[in-house]
Tab-separated table of C-alpha atoms in Angstrom:
chain	number	residue	atom	x	y	z
D	50	UNK	CA	-70.730	-51.396	78.200
D	51	UNK	CA	-67.501	-52.550	76.543
D	52	UNK	CA	-69.201	-50.731	72.898
D	53	UNK	CA	-69.700	-47.585	74.396
D	54	UNK	CA	-65.752	-48.332	75.694
D	55	UNK	CA	-64.640	-48.490	72.339
D	56	UNK	CA	-66.381	-45.990	70.940
D	57	UNK	CA	-64.947	-43.276	73.507
D	58	UNK	CA	-61.478	-44.301	72.962
D	59	UNK	CA	-61.837	-44.436	68.899
D	60	UNK	CA	-63.597	-40.667	69.827
D	61	UNK	CA	-60.579	-39.740	71.843
D	62	UNK	CA	-57.855	-40.892	69.427
D	63	UNK	CA	-59.657	-39.092	66.713
D	64	UNK	CA	-59.805	-35.826	68.320
D	65	UNK	CA	-55.716	-36.324	68.947
D	66	UNK	CA	-54.853	-37.170	65.271
D	67	UNK	CA	-57.052	-33.756	64.039
D	68	UNK	CA	-55.398	-31.987	66.897
D	69	UNK	CA	-52.142	-32.948	65.927
D	70	UNK	CA	-52.865	-32.604	62.173
D	71	UNK	CA	-53.424	-28.707	62.977
D	72	UNK	CA	-51.014	-27.998	65.035
D	73	UNK	CA	-48.482	-29.648	62.358
D	74	UNK	CA	-50.325	-27.086	59.538
D	75	UNK	CA	-50.061	-24.068	61.683
D	76	UNK	CA	-46.199	-24.672	62.497
D	77	UNK	CA	-46.139	-25.714	65.817
D	78	UNK	CA	-44.111	-28.688	64.694
D	79	UNK	CA	-40.897	-28.159	62.782
D	80	UNK	CA	-38.445	-30.226	61.091
D	81	UNK	CA	-35.261	-29.136	61.363
D	82	UNK	CA	-32.562	-29.188	59.022
D	83	UNK	CA	-29.294	-29.430	59.528
D	84	UNK	CA	-27.509	-26.175	58.676
D	85	UNK	CA	-24.838	-27.961	56.506
D	86	UNK	CA	-25.710	-30.909	54.660
D	87	UNK	CA	-22.409	-33.190	55.018
D	88	UNK	CA	-22.535	-34.126	51.718
D	89	UNK	CA	-24.301	-30.942	49.740
D	90	UNK	CA	-25.257	-31.801	46.211
D	91	UNK	CA	-23.203	-30.067	44.077
D	92	UNK	CA	-24.023	-26.695	42.045
D	93	UNK	CA	-23.596	-26.505	38.565
D	94	UNK	CA	-20.532	-24.599	37.636
D	95	UNK	CA	-20.259	-22.464	34.739
D	96	UNK	CA	-17.429	-23.013	32.638
D	97	UNK	CA	-15.607	-20.441	30.610
D	98	UNK	CA	-15.537	-21.543	27.027
D	99	UNK	CA	-12.543	-20.195	25.214
D	100	UNK	CA	-13.877	-19.513	21.903
D	101	UNK	CA	-10.635	-19.932	19.505
D	102	UNK	CA	-10.180	-16.982	17.255
D	103	UNK	CA	-11.061	-17.280	13.697
D	104	UNK	CA	-7.798	-18.260	11.554
D	105	UNK	CA	-7.728	-15.524	8.622
D	106	UNK	CA	-8.823	-17.902	5.595
D	107	UNK	CA	-6.366	-17.584	2.921
D	108	UNK	CA	-7.274	-15.415	0.245
D	109	UNK	CA	-8.141	-17.801	-2.756
D	110	UNK	CA	-8.398	-14.874	-5.646
D	111	UNK	CA	-5.570	-13.907	-8.286
D	112	UNK	CA	-4.500	-10.591	-9.092
D	113	UNK	CA	-2.694	-9.873	-12.695
D	114	UNK	CA	-0.584	-6.893	-12.854
D	115	UNK	CA	1.139	-5.154	-16.181
D	116	UNK	CA	3.801	-3.656	-15.097
D	117	UNK	CA	4.812	-1.251	-17.967
D	118	UNK	CA	7.240	1.556	-18.216
D	119	UNK	CA	11.057	2.802	-18.131
D	120	UNK	CA	14.327	1.675	-15.751
D	121	UNK	CA	11.747	2.066	-12.583
D	122	UNK	CA	9.957	-0.905	-14.062
D	123	UNK	CA	12.972	-2.894	-14.650
D	124	UNK	CA	14.509	-2.359	-11.139
D	125	UNK	CA	17.598	-0.449	-12.406
D	126	UNK	CA	19.299	-0.088	-8.910
D	127	UNK	CA	17.776	-3.044	-7.344
D	128	UNK	CA	20.521	-5.158	-5.310
D	129	UNK	CA	18.728	-7.721	-4.064
D	130	UNK	CA	17.175	-9.255	-7.863
D	131	UNK	CA	13.383	-8.025	-6.914
D	132	UNK	CA	12.981	-6.443	-10.129
D	133	UNK	CA	12.459	-3.391	-8.253
D	134	UNK	CA	9.044	-3.589	-7.102
D	135	UNK	CA	7.783	-6.005	-8.917
D	136	UNK	CA	8.488	-9.232	-6.400
D	137	UNK	CA	8.272	-6.666	-3.705
D	138	UNK	CA	4.780	-5.915	-4.595
D	139	UNK	CA	4.126	-9.812	-4.833
D	140	UNK	CA	5.668	-10.842	-1.855
D	141	UNK	CA	2.994	-7.996	-0.354
D	142	UNK	CA	0.354	-9.104	-1.669
D	143	UNK	CA	0.695	-12.698	-0.778
D	144	UNK	CA	1.922	-12.031	2.658
D	145	UNK	CA	-0.976	-9.499	3.519
D	146	UNK	CA	-3.165	-12.040	2.207
D	147	UNK	CA	-5.232	-9.488	0.107
D	148	UNK	CA	-4.358	-12.552	-2.577
D	149	UNK	CA	-3.810	-15.984	-3.068
D	150	UNK	CA	-1.904	-15.209	-5.916
D	151	UNK	CA	0.001	-12.026	-7.965
D	152	UNK	CA	1.100	-12.620	-11.649
D	153	UNK	CA	3.160	-9.373	-12.721
D	154	UNK	CA	3.930	-8.899	-16.578
D	155	UNK	CA	7.663	-7.365	-16.625
D	156	UNK	CA	7.337	-5.085	-19.231
D	157	UNK	CA	10.443	-2.271	-18.447
D	158	UNK	CA	12.862	-0.965	-20.667
D	159	UNK	CA	15.698	1.640	-18.462
D	160	UNK	CA	16.143	4.724	-20.415
D	161	UNK	CA	12.682	4.864	-22.756
D	162	UNK	CA	10.278	7.998	-22.725
D	163	UNK	CA	7.003	8.159	-22.938
D	164	UNK	CA	6.651	7.488	-26.194
D	165	UNK	CA	8.795	5.216	-26.697
D	166	UNK	CA	6.678	3.015	-24.139
D	167	UNK	CA	3.603	4.275	-25.852
D	168	UNK	CA	5.033	2.438	-29.408
D	169	UNK	CA	5.438	-0.843	-27.594
D	170	UNK	CA	2.283	-1.186	-26.413
D	171	UNK	CA	0.926	0.540	-30.072
D	172	UNK	CA	2.927	-2.688	-31.610
D	173	UNK	CA	3.588	-5.302	-29.390
D	174	UNK	CA	0.722	-7.965	-29.598
D	175	UNK	CA	2.190	-9.599	-26.149
D	176	UNK	CA	1.761	-6.710	-24.092
D	177	UNK	CA	-1.780	-5.937	-25.447
D	178	UNK	CA	-2.760	-9.408	-24.787
D	179	UNK	CA	-1.267	-8.855	-20.895
D	180	UNK	CA	-3.295	-5.945	-20.476
D	181	UNK	CA	-6.426	-7.717	-21.743
D	182	UNK	CA	-6.244	-10.177	-18.814
D	183	UNK	CA	-4.916	-7.723	-16.359
D	184	UNK	CA	-6.628	-6.407	-13.517
D	185	UNK	CA	-4.064	-3.354	-13.167
D	186	UNK	CA	-2.013	-0.893	-15.268
D	187	UNK	CA	1.344	0.260	-13.474
D	188	UNK	CA	3.236	2.802	-15.547
D	189	UNK	CA	6.244	4.535	-14.577
D	190	UNK	CA	6.967	7.322	-17.447
D	191	UNK	CA	8.219	10.630	-17.428
D	192	UNK	CA	11.815	10.507	-15.802
D	193	UNK	CA	13.648	10.124	-19.218
D	194	UNK	CA	11.215	12.722	-21.400
D	195	UNK	CA	12.266	15.317	-18.987
D	196	UNK	CA	15.959	14.552	-18.256
D	197	UNK	CA	16.956	13.704	-21.621
D	198	UNK	CA	15.563	16.814	-23.077
D	199	UNK	CA	17.161	19.064	-20.081
D	200	UNK	CA	20.682	18.004	-21.167
D	201	UNK	CA	19.958	19.553	-24.624
D	202	UNK	CA	20.454	22.865	-24.060
D	203	UNK	CA	21.574	23.672	-20.707
D	204	UNK	CA	22.770	27.203	-21.969
D	205	UNK	CA	19.277	28.276	-22.120
D	206	UNK	CA	17.883	30.552	-19.391
D	207	UNK	CA	15.466	29.881	-16.813
D	208	UNK	CA	12.631	31.305	-19.044
D	209	UNK	CA	13.507	29.309	-21.848
D	210	UNK	CA	13.974	26.448	-19.809
D	211	UNK	CA	10.417	26.821	-18.432
D	212	UNK	CA	8.984	27.411	-21.757
D	213	UNK	CA	10.587	23.743	-22.872
D	214	UNK	CA	9.486	22.025	-20.105
D	215	UNK	CA	6.263	22.644	-20.220
D	216	UNK	CA	6.019	21.930	-24.166
D	217	UNK	CA	7.572	18.524	-23.499
D	218	UNK	CA	5.138	18.127	-20.628
D	219	UNK	CA	2.244	18.410	-23.328
D	220	UNK	CA	4.174	16.224	-25.528
D	221	UNK	CA	4.027	13.457	-21.992
D	222	UNK	CA	0.949	13.982	-21.628
D	223	UNK	CA	-0.671	13.081	-24.785
D	224	UNK	CA	1.746	10.165	-24.724
D	225	UNK	CA	0.341	9.254	-21.407
D	226	UNK	CA	-3.427	9.680	-22.125
D	227	UNK	CA	-2.926	7.197	-25.301
D	228	UNK	CA	-1.408	4.679	-22.948
D	229	UNK	CA	-4.094	4.501	-20.837
D	230	UNK	CA	-6.525	4.491	-23.748
D	231	UNK	CA	-5.048	2.054	-25.292
D	232	UNK	CA	-4.937	-0.149	-21.724
D	233	UNK	CA	-8.720	0.074	-21.825
D	234	UNK	CA	-9.748	-0.837	-25.382
D	235	UNK	CA	-7.936	-4.016	-24.767
D	236	UNK	CA	-9.308	-4.240	-21.256
D	237	UNK	CA	-12.398	-1.810	-20.650
D	238	UNK	CA	-12.216	-2.811	-16.925
D	239	UNK	CA	-8.434	-2.618	-15.970
D	240	UNK	CA	-7.630	-0.001	-13.346
D	241	UNK	CA	-4.723	2.101	-13.773
D	242	UNK	CA	-1.680	3.345	-11.251
D	243	UNK	CA	0.513	6.352	-12.792
D	244	UNK	CA	4.024	6.263	-10.926
D	245	UNK	CA	5.111	9.945	-10.743
D	246	UNK	CA	8.747	11.069	-10.934
D	247	UNK	CA	11.571	12.456	-8.965
D	248	UNK	CA	14.483	14.432	-8.816
D	249	UNK	CA	17.795	12.997	-7.686
D	250	UNK	CA	19.941	15.507	-8.057
D	251	UNK	CA	18.415	17.352	-5.291
D	252	UNK	CA	20.355	16.640	-2.320
D	253	UNK	CA	23.375	17.410	-4.465
D	254	UNK	CA	22.023	20.463	-5.795
D	255	UNK	CA	19.049	21.959	-3.831
D	256	UNK	CA	19.799	24.957	-4.783
D	257	UNK	CA	19.036	24.275	-8.673
D	258	UNK	CA	15.300	24.983	-8.759
D	259	UNK	CA	15.026	24.767	-12.565
D	260	UNK	CA	15.050	21.066	-11.755
D	261	UNK	CA	12.828	20.859	-9.017
D	262	UNK	CA	10.092	23.154	-10.783
D	263	UNK	CA	10.305	21.130	-13.393
D	264	UNK	CA	9.932	17.897	-11.698
D	265	UNK	CA	6.492	19.489	-10.349
D	266	UNK	CA	5.674	20.265	-13.822
D	267	UNK	CA	5.624	16.886	-14.953
D	268	UNK	CA	3.707	15.104	-11.632
D	269	UNK	CA	1.118	17.932	-12.361
D	270	UNK	CA	0.717	16.853	-15.337
D	271	UNK	CA	0.720	13.342	-14.988
D	272	UNK	CA	-1.734	13.149	-12.136
D	273	UNK	CA	-4.084	15.761	-14.131
D	274	UNK	CA	-4.114	13.250	-17.031
D	275	UNK	CA	-4.381	10.228	-14.739
D	276	UNK	CA	-7.703	11.890	-13.172
D	277	UNK	CA	-9.421	12.183	-16.388
D	278	UNK	CA	-9.918	8.504	-16.104
D	279	UNK	CA	-12.273	6.359	-14.126
D	280	UNK	CA	-10.702	3.750	-11.676
D	281	UNK	CA	-7.216	5.220	-11.871
D	282	UNK	CA	-5.135	6.904	-9.110
D	283	UNK	CA	-1.269	8.768	-9.074
D	284	UNK	CA	1.582	7.821	-6.864
D	285	UNK	CA	3.275	10.450	-5.508
D	286	UNK	CA	7.308	9.103	-5.235
D	287	UNK	CA	8.585	12.979	-4.875
D	288	UNK	CA	9.776	12.322	-1.158
D	289	UNK	CA	12.620	10.115	-2.854
D	290	UNK	CA	14.228	13.505	-3.950
D	291	UNK	CA	15.119	14.697	-0.510
D	292	UNK	CA	15.813	10.829	0.985
D	293	UNK	CA	16.124	11.516	4.716
D	294	UNK	CA	16.198	14.734	4.474
D	295	UNK	CA	12.662	15.745	5.541
D	296	UNK	CA	12.804	18.675	8.415
D	297	UNK	CA	12.910	22.319	7.507
D	298	UNK	CA	16.485	22.415	9.472
D	299	UNK	CA	18.057	19.452	7.744
D	300	UNK	CA	16.842	21.413	4.005
D	301	UNK	CA	18.205	24.488	5.205
D	302	UNK	CA	21.860	22.862	6.041
D	303	UNK	CA	21.665	21.183	2.137
D	304	UNK	CA	21.066	24.370	0.591
D	305	UNK	CA	24.059	26.179	2.480
D	306	UNK	CA	26.241	23.585	1.729
D	307	UNK	CA	25.793	23.440	-2.288
D	308	UNK	CA	27.068	26.412	-4.171
D	309	UNK	CA	25.419	25.305	-7.546
D	310	UNK	CA	22.824	26.923	-9.025
D	311	UNK	CA	23.324	26.172	-12.519
D	312	UNK	CA	20.937	23.615	-14.044
D	313	UNK	CA	24.200	22.935	-16.006
D	314	UNK	CA	24.388	19.951	-13.583
D	315	UNK	CA	22.301	17.559	-15.737
D	316	UNK	CA	25.032	17.617	-18.679
D	317	UNK	CA	26.690	14.820	-16.110
D	318	UNK	CA	23.524	12.882	-15.719
D	319	UNK	CA	25.029	10.883	-13.287
D	320	UNK	CA	25.950	12.290	-9.931
D	321	UNK	CA	29.214	9.982	-9.759
D	322	UNK	CA	30.965	11.893	-12.440
D	323	UNK	CA	31.860	14.389	-9.752
D	324	UNK	CA	31.668	11.887	-6.648
D	325	UNK	CA	33.338	8.969	-8.239
D	326	UNK	CA	34.374	6.565	-5.216
D	327	UNK	CA	31.915	8.767	-2.957
D	328	UNK	CA	28.626	6.416	-0.876
D	329	UNK	CA	25.532	8.165	-2.316
D	330	UNK	CA	24.335	11.353	0.215
D	331	UNK	CA	20.551	10.345	-0.588
D	332	UNK	CA	20.012	7.050	1.569
D	333	UNK	CA	17.347	6.042	-0.986
D	334	UNK	CA	19.182	6.465	-4.195
D	335	UNK	CA	21.969	3.240	-5.689
D	336	UNK	CA	25.607	4.178	-4.888
D	337	UNK	CA	26.140	2.597	-7.965
D	338	UNK	CA	25.017	5.695	-10.272
D	339	UNK	CA	23.407	7.885	-7.975
D	340	UNK	CA	20.156	8.045	-9.919
D	341	UNK	CA	18.040	5.237	-9.467
D	342	UNK	CA	16.432	3.963	-6.253
D	343	UNK	CA	18.203	1.335	-4.146
D	344	UNK	CA	16.568	-1.579	-2.191
D	345	UNK	CA	15.312	1.083	0.619
D	346	UNK	CA	14.092	3.086	-2.388
D	347	UNK	CA	12.058	0.540	-4.062
D	348	UNK	CA	10.358	-0.468	-0.598
D	349	UNK	CA	9.031	2.947	-0.335
D	350	UNK	CA	7.647	2.661	-4.122
D	351	UNK	CA	6.168	-0.833	-3.269
D	352	UNK	CA	4.332	0.223	-0.326
D	353	UNK	CA	2.984	3.366	-2.235
D	354	UNK	CA	2.165	1.372	-5.287
D	355	UNK	CA	0.073	-1.270	-2.480
D	356	UNK	CA	-1.638	1.424	-1.206
D	357	UNK	CA	-2.690	2.827	-4.319
D	358	UNK	CA	-4.091	-0.991	-5.349
D	359	UNK	CA	-6.369	-1.021	-1.870
D	360	UNK	CA	-6.916	2.533	-2.980
D	361	UNK	CA	-8.951	1.263	-6.222
D	362	UNK	CA	-10.198	-1.648	-4.509
D	363	UNK	CA	-8.347	-4.007	-7.106
D	364	UNK	CA	-8.368	-7.362	-4.044
D	365	UNK	CA	-12.287	-6.804	-3.462
């Protein structure tokens, strides 16, 4: 009897256990979870990582420049002892990280014509060696060729002056071509920057069209000659002629104020012969001689020459 009761009890317990498991599996019993845990597990916080902008590395390359030419290379008119464009250019190259170091060989002599500059290059071993190790040749020439010639026969007619200017410009072209060829003979890889000329008399004598036309002829000749050579470019600085007078209204006013229309004004060579104690009218020219660039003028020149070097990929 006891044995039978024991078996009945075990059977009932077994049925209850099976039923309980079945009901739990069907979802009748749920374990309630608190809606908010008092101590929630912290979620991963995204950290914003600020990456430091890469600082430009200082350039390690070195550029060497042969500055060959006349007073614009020597830096006449510069009051800051920067040799005209030379020291300005060196500073800009390094400051703008175009090269780690810039060396400029100063071979500028005031008053020289293109034939005299050519003669120095042909006969000076020092300059030839500088050309051989330079990356670029910067030439300023032509102003003395033109103005020294114009001063010789100011009584000529405009047509005679035009003929003479064309003749001198052909001689100028031949000299430039030889300068470039000799530089390339000493250094086939040297790049060339040819700087043009400007009319220092314009703001005083804007009606003397013979000078304006002559300057245009020389600049056209210089550009055409430069274009004959690969890795060479012409820099136009004729904007110095008009200085701060840039609008049509300003130019019209200048022309109205001036009564001179005779090329004889170049006989004086320097406007101070008539304007002795006056401040230079052109904001880009020297108060001292009213002919050469002042500091602002050389700043403009430097900017244009730097752009030319970049155009030629001198710093790549």
